[in-house]
Short mmCIF file of C-alpha atoms in Angstrom, two decimals:
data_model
loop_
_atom_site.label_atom_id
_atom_site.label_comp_id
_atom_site.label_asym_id
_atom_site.label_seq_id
_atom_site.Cartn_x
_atom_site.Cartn_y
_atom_site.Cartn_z
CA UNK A 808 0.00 0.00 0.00
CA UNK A 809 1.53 3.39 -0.97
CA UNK A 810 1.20 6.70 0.34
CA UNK A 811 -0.58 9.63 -0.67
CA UNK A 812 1.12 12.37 -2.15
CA UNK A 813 0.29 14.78 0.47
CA UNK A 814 0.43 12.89 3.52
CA UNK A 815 3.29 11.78 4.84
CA UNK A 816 3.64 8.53 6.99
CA UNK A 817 2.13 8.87 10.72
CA UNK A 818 3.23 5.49 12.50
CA UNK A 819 2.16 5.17 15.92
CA UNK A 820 -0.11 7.78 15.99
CA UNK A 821 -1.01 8.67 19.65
CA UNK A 822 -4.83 8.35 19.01
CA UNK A 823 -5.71 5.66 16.69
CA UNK A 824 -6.01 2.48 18.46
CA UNK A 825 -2.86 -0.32 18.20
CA UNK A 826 -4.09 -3.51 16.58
CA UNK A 827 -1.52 -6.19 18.29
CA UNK A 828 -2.15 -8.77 14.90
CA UNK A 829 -0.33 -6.55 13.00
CA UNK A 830 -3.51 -4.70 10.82
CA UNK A 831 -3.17 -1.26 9.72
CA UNK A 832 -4.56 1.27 12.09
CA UNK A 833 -7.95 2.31 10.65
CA UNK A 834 -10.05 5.48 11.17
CA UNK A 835 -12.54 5.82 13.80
CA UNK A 836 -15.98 6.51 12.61
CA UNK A 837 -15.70 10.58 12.19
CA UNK A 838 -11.68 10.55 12.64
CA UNK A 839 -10.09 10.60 9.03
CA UNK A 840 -6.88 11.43 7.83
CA UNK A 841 -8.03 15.03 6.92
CA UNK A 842 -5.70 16.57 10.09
CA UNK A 843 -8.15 16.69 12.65
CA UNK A 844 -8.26 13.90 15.25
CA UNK A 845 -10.71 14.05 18.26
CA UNK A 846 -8.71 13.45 21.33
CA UNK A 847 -11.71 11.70 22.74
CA UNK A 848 -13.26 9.66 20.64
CA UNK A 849 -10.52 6.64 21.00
CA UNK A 850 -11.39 6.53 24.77
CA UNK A 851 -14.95 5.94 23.37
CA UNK A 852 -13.53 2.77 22.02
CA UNK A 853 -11.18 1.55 24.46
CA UNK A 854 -11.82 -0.97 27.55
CA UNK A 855 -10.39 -0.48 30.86
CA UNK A 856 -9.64 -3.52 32.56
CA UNK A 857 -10.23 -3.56 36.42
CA UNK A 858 -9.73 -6.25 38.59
CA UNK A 859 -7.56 -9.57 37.49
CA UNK A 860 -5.48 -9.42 34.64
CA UNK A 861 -6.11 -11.85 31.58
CA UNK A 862 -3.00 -12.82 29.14
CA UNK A 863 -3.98 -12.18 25.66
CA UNK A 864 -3.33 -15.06 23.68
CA UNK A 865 -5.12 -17.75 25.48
CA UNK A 866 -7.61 -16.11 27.48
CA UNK A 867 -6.73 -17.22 31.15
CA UNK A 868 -6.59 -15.73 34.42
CA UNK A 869 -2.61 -15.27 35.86
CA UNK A 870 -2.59 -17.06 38.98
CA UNK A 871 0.55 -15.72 41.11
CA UNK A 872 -0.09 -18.98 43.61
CA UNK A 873 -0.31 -21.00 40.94
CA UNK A 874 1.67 -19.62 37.76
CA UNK A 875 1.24 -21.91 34.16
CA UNK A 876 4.68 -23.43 33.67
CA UNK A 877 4.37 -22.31 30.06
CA UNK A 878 3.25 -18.86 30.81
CA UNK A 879 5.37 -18.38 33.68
CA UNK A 880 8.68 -16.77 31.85
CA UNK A 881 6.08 -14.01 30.60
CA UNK A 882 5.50 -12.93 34.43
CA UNK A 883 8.60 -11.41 35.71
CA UNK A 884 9.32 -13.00 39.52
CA UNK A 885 10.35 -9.97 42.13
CA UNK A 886 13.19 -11.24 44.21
CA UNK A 887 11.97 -12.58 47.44
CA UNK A 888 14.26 -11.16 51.09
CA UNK A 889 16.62 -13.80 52.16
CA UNK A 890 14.03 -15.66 55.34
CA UNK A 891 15.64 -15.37 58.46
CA UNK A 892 17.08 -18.73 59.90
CA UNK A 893 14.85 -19.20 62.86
CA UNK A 894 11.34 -20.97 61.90
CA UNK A 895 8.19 -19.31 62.52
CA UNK A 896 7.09 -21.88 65.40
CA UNK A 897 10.28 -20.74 66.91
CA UNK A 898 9.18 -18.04 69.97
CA UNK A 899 11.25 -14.89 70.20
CA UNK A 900 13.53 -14.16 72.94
CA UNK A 901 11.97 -11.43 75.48
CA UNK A 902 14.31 -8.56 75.20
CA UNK A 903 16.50 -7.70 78.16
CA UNK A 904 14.36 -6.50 81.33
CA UNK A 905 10.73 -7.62 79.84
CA UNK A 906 8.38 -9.72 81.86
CA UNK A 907 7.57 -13.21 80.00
CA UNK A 908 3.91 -12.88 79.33
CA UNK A 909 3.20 -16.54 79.19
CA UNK A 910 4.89 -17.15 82.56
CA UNK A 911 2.87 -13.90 84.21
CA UNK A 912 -0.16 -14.19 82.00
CA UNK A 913 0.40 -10.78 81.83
CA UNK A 914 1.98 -7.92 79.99
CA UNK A 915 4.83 -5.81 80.81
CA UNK A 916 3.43 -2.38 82.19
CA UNK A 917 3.38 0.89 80.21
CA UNK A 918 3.77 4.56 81.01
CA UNK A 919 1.92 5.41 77.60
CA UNK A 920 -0.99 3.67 77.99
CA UNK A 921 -2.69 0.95 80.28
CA UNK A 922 -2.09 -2.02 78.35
CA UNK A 923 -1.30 -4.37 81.03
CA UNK A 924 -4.49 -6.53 81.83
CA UNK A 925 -4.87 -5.82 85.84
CA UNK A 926 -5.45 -8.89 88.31
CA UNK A 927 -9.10 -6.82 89.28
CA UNK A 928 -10.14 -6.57 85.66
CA UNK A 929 -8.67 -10.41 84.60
CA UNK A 930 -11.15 -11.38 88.02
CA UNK A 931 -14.28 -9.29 86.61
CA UNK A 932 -13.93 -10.53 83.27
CA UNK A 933 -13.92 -14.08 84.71
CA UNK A 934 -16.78 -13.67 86.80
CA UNK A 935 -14.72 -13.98 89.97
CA UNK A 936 -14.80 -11.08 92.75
CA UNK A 937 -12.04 -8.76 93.32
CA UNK A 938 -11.44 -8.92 96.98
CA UNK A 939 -8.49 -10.43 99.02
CA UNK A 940 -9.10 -10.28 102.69
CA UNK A 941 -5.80 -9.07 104.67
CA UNK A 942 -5.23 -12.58 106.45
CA UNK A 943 -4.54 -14.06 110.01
CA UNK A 944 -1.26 -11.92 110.39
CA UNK A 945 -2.86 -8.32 109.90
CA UNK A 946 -5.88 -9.53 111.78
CA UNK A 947 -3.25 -10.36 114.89
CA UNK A 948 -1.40 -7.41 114.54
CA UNK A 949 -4.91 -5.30 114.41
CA UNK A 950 -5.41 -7.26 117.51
CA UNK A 951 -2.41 -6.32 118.95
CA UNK A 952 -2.70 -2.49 118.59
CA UNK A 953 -6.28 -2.94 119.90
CA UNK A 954 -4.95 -4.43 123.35
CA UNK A 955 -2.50 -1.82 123.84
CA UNK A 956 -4.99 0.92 123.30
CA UNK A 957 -7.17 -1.29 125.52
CA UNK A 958 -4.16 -1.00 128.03
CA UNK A 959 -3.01 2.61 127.62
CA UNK A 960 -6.67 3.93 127.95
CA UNK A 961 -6.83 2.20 131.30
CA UNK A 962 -3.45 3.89 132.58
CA UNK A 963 -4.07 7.24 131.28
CA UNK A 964 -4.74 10.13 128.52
CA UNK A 965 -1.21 10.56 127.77
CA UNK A 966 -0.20 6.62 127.78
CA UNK A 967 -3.14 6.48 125.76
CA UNK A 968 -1.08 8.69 123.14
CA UNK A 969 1.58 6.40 122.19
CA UNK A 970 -0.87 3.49 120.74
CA UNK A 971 -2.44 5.76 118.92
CA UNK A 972 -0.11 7.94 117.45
CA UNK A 973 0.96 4.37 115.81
CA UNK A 974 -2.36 3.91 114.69
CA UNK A 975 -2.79 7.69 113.34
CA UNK A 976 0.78 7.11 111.23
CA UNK A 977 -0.36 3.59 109.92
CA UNK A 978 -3.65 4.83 108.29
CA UNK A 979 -2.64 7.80 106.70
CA UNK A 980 0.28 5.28 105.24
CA UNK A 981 -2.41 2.65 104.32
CA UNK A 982 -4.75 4.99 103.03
CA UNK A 983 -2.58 6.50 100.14
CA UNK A 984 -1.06 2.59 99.54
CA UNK A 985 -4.23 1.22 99.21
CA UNK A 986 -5.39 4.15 96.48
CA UNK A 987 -2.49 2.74 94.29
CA UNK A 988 -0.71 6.34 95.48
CA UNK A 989 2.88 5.18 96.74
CA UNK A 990 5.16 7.11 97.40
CA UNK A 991 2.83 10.09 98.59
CA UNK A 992 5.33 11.23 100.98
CA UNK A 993 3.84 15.48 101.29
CA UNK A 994 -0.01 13.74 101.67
CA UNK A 995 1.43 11.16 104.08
CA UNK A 996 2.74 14.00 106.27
CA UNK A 997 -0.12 16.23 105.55
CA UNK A 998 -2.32 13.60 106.95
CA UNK A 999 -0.19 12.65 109.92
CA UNK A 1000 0.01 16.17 110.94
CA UNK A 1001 -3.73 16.60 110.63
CA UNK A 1002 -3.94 13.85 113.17
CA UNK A 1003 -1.42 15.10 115.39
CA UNK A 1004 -2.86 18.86 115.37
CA UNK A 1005 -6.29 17.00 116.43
CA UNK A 1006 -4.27 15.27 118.97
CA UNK A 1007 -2.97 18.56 120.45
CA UNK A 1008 -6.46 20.17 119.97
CA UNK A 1009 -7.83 17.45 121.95
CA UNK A 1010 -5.48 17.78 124.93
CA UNK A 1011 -5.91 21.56 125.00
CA UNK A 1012 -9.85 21.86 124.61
CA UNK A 1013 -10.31 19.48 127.44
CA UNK A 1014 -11.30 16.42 124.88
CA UNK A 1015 -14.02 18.33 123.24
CA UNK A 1016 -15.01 16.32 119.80
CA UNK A 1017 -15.34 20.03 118.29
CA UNK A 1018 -11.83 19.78 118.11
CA UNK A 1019 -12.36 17.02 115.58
CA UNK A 1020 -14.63 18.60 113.46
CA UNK A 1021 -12.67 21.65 113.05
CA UNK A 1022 -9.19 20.44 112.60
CA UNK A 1023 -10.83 18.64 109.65
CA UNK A 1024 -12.33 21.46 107.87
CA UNK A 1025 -8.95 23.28 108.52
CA UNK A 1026 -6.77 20.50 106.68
CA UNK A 1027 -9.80 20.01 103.83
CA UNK A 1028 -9.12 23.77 103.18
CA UNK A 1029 -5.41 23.54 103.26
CA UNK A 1030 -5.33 19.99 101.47
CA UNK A 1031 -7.28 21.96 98.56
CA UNK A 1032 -4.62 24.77 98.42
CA UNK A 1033 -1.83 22.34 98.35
CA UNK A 1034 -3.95 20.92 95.67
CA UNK A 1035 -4.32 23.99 93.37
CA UNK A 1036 -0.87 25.02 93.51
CA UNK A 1037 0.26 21.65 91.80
CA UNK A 1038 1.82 21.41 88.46
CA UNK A 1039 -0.34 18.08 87.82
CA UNK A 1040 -2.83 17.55 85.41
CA UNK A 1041 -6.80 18.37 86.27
CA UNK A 1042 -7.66 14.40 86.85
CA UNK A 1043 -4.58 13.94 88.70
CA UNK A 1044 -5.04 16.96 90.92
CA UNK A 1045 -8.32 15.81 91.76
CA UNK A 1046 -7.19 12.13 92.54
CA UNK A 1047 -4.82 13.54 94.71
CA UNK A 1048 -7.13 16.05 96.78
CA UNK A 1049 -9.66 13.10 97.37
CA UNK A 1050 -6.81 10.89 98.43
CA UNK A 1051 -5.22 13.27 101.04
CA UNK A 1052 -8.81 14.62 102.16
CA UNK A 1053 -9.83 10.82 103.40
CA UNK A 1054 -6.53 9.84 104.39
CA UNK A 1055 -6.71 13.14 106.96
CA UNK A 1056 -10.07 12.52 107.59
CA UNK A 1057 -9.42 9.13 108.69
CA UNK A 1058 -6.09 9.62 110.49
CA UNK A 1059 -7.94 12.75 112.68
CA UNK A 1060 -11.15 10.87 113.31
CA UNK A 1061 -8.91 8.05 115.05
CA UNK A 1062 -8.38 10.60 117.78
CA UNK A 1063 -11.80 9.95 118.42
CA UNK A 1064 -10.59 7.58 121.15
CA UNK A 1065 -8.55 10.16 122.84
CA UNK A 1066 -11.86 11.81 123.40
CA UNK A 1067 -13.57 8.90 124.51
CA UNK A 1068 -14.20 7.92 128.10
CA UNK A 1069 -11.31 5.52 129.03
CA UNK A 1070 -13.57 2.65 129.50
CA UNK A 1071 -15.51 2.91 126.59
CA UNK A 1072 -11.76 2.45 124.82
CA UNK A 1073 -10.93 -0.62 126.85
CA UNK A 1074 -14.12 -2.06 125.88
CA UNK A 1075 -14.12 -1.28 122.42
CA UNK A 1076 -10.96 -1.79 121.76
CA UNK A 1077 -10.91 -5.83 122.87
CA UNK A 1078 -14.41 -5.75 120.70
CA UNK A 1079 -12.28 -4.86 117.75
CA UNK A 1080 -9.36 -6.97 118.32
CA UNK A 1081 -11.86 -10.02 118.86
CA UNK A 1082 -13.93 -9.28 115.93
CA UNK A 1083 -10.55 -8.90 113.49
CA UNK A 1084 -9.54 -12.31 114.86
CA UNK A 1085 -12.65 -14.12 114.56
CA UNK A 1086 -12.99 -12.84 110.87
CA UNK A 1087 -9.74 -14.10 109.93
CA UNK A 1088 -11.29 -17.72 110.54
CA UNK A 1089 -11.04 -19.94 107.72
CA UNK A 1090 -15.10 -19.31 107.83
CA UNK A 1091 -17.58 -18.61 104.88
CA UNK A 1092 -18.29 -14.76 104.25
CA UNK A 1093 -22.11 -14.80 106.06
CA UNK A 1094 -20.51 -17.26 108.60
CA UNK A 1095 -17.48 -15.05 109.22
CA UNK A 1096 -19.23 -12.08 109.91
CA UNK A 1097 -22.09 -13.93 112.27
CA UNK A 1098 -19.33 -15.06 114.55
CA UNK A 1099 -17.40 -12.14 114.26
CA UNK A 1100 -19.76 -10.07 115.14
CA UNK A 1101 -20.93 -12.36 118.53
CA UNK A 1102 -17.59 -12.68 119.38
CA UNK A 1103 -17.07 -8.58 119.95
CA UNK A 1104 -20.21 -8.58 121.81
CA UNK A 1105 -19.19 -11.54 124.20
CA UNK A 1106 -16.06 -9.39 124.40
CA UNK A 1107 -18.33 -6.46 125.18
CA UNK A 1108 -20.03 -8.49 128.13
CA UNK A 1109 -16.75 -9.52 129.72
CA UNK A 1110 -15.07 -6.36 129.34
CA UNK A 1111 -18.10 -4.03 130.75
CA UNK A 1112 -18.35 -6.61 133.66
CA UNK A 1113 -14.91 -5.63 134.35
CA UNK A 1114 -15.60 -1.83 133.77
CA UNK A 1115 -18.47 0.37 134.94
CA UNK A 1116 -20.73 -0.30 131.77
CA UNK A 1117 -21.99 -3.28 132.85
CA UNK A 1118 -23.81 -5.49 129.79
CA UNK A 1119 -24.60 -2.59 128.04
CA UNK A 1120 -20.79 -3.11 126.74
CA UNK A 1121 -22.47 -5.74 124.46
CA UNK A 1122 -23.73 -2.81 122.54
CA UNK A 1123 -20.92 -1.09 122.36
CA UNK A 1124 -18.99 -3.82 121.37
CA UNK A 1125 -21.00 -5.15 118.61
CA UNK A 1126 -21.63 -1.49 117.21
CA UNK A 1127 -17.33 -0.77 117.31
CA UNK A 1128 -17.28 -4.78 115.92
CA UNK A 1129 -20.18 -3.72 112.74
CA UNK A 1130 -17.28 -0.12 111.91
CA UNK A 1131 -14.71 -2.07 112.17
CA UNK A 1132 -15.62 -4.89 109.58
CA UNK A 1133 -16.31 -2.13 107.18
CA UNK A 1134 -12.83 -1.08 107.51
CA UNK A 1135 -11.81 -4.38 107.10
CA UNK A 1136 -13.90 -4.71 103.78
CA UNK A 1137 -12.82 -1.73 102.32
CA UNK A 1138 -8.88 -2.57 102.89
CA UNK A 1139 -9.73 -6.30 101.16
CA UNK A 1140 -10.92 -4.36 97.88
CA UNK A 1141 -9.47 -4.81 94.36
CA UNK A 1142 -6.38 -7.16 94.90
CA UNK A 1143 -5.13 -4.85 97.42
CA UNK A 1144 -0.85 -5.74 97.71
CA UNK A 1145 0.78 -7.03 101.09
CA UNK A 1146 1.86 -3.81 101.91
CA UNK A 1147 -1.88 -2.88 101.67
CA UNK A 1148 -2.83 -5.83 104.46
CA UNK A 1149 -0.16 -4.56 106.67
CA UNK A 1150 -0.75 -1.28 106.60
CA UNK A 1151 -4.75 -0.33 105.97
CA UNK A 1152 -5.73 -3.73 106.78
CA UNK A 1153 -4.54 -3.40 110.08
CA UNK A 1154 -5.55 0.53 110.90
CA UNK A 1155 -8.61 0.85 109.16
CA UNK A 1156 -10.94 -1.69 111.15
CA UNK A 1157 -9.60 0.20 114.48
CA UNK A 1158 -9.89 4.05 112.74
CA UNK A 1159 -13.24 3.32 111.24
CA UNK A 1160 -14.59 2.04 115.06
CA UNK A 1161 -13.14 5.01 116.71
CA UNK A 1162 -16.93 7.10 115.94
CA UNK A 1163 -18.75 4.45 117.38
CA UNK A 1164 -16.62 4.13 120.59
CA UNK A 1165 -17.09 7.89 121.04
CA UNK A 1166 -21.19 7.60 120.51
CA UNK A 1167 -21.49 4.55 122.44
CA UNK A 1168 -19.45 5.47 125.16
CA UNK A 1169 -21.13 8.47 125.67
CA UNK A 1170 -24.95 7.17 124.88
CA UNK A 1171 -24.48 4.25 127.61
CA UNK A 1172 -22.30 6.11 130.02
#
């Protein structure tokens, strides 16, 4: 086929469509060869494949699992990486300092985010309860610290001191410990020296209660400037005012057996200590509590016999017994640590029965 005179050759003209069996390109239905050529109208004509590709000569799918032997020099092959020697059923080495999480059953813990799976949430999931109860040992040593106050109550206001000084120092501890807050050393003190300015406020006021009362508002007021002047973020600020507000609160309301008549200590005191010991018996929960509580008003009974309340320190036993179980409850909550037991779970049954002492005391005098 030869060529016009006055048209010269146009191979591979960017808009009329390439024929791959070797047929000369032909005009488009209103293309031509006059000079014009509508940019368009081959994309009229042309398919757009989407999806697998097909090969052209025999009409089948390329499989890159499963590649035709025939077909397969047409595909080019990307180099695979070198695999590393160790097998994939091979475990990994923890790096250097990480907790195994198939020996804890846990993860390692993060400062970015709470990834780590806690023992409380692992026991919700699994339908299991959250508490751990302090034990025989706290439950002795709460027993312990209840005789001596017991014993310095009956000697005198200022032996009475020493025991609970102790006591004061222990639940502010506790308190912050048992909030996941450790170290709090400034709301530790702040506490402590809530407790001792009650103390002192006590001793000059003559052992008026109003002493309580006020040196609490006081330290709420100056636990929420202490508060406001921190550096913290809002949520942490806030975690920290409610901390050192209870852990005061707590630590001045102890004093309540400083203002207390000295037998209504003795006798509530050995309530407590009885009731501590008699829950620590290897005892079902309803159980527990039954015999706990009948054992701090037996206590009651012998101790008032010995006193001047007579068997009215049956009441006053079992009412210090029913605080002092709550104290007990709330330091077994959430998985508390051993340095929880020996801390809150020995102050708090004896802190949270101070009140009751006081009202007692004074309602059966």
């Amino acid at each position: 086929m030869t060529n016009q005179p006055n048209q010269p050759n146009q191979p591979n003209q960017p808009n009329q469509p390439y024929d791959p069996y070797g047929q000369q390109p032909q005009a488009w239905p209103g293309q031509g060869y006059q000079g014009y050529e509508d940019p368009h109208a081959a994309q009229q004509y042309t398919q757009q494949w989407q999806g697998q590709t097909w090969e052209t000569q025999n009409h089948r799918a390329v499989s890159a699992q499963a590649p035709d032997p025939e077909t397969a020099i047409l595909t080019p092959q990307s180099p695979r990486p070198p695999q590393s020697p160790r097998t994939p059923q091979e475990p990994e080495a923890p790096a250097p300092g990480a907790t195994d999480p198939d020996a804890t059953g846990y993860g390692p813990a993060t400062v970015g985010g709470n990834a780590r799976v806690t023992d409380a949430q692992r026991a919700r999931a699994e339908g299991r309860s959250p508490i751990i109860e302090p034990g025989v040992q706290p439950a002795a040593l709460t027993a312990l610290l209840g005789l001596l106050l017991a014993g310095a109550a009956a000697v005198g206001t200022y032996a009475l001191l020493v025991p609970l000084v102790i006591l004061q120092a222990v639940t502010a501890a506790g308190w912050f410990r048992l909030n996941g807050m450790w170290p709090a050393r400034q709301g530790i003190a702040l506490g402590f020296a809530g407790a001792l300015a009650a103390d002192a406020a006590l001793l000059v006021s003559g052992r008026s209660p109003s002493a309580i009362l006020g040196t609490i508002g006081v330290w709420v007021l100056l636990a929420l400037v202490l508060q406001l002047r921190s550096h913290a973020d809002p949520d942490e600020r806030m975690y920290g005012l409610m901390a050192t507000v209870a852990a005061s609160a707590l630590a001045i309301v102890a004093g309540g057996y400083l203002a207390a008549a000295a037998d209504a200590v003795t006798v509530g005191a050995v309530a407590v200590a009885v009731a501590v010991l008699a829950r620590a018996l290897p005892l079902p929960t309803p159980a527990s509590v039954v015999v706990s509580l009948l054992a701090a008003a037996g206590a009651g009974i012998a101790m008032g016999s010995v006193t001047d309340l007579g068997t009215s320190g049956a009441l006053l036993g079992a009412g210090a017994a029913v605080c002092a179980l709550i104290g007990h409850r709330v330091a077994s909550y959430d998985y508390p640590s051993r340095f929880v037991h020996f801390t809150a779970g020995v102050a708090l049954p004896l802190a949270a029965a101070a009140p009751a002492v006081y009202v007692l005391g004074r309602a059966l005098a």
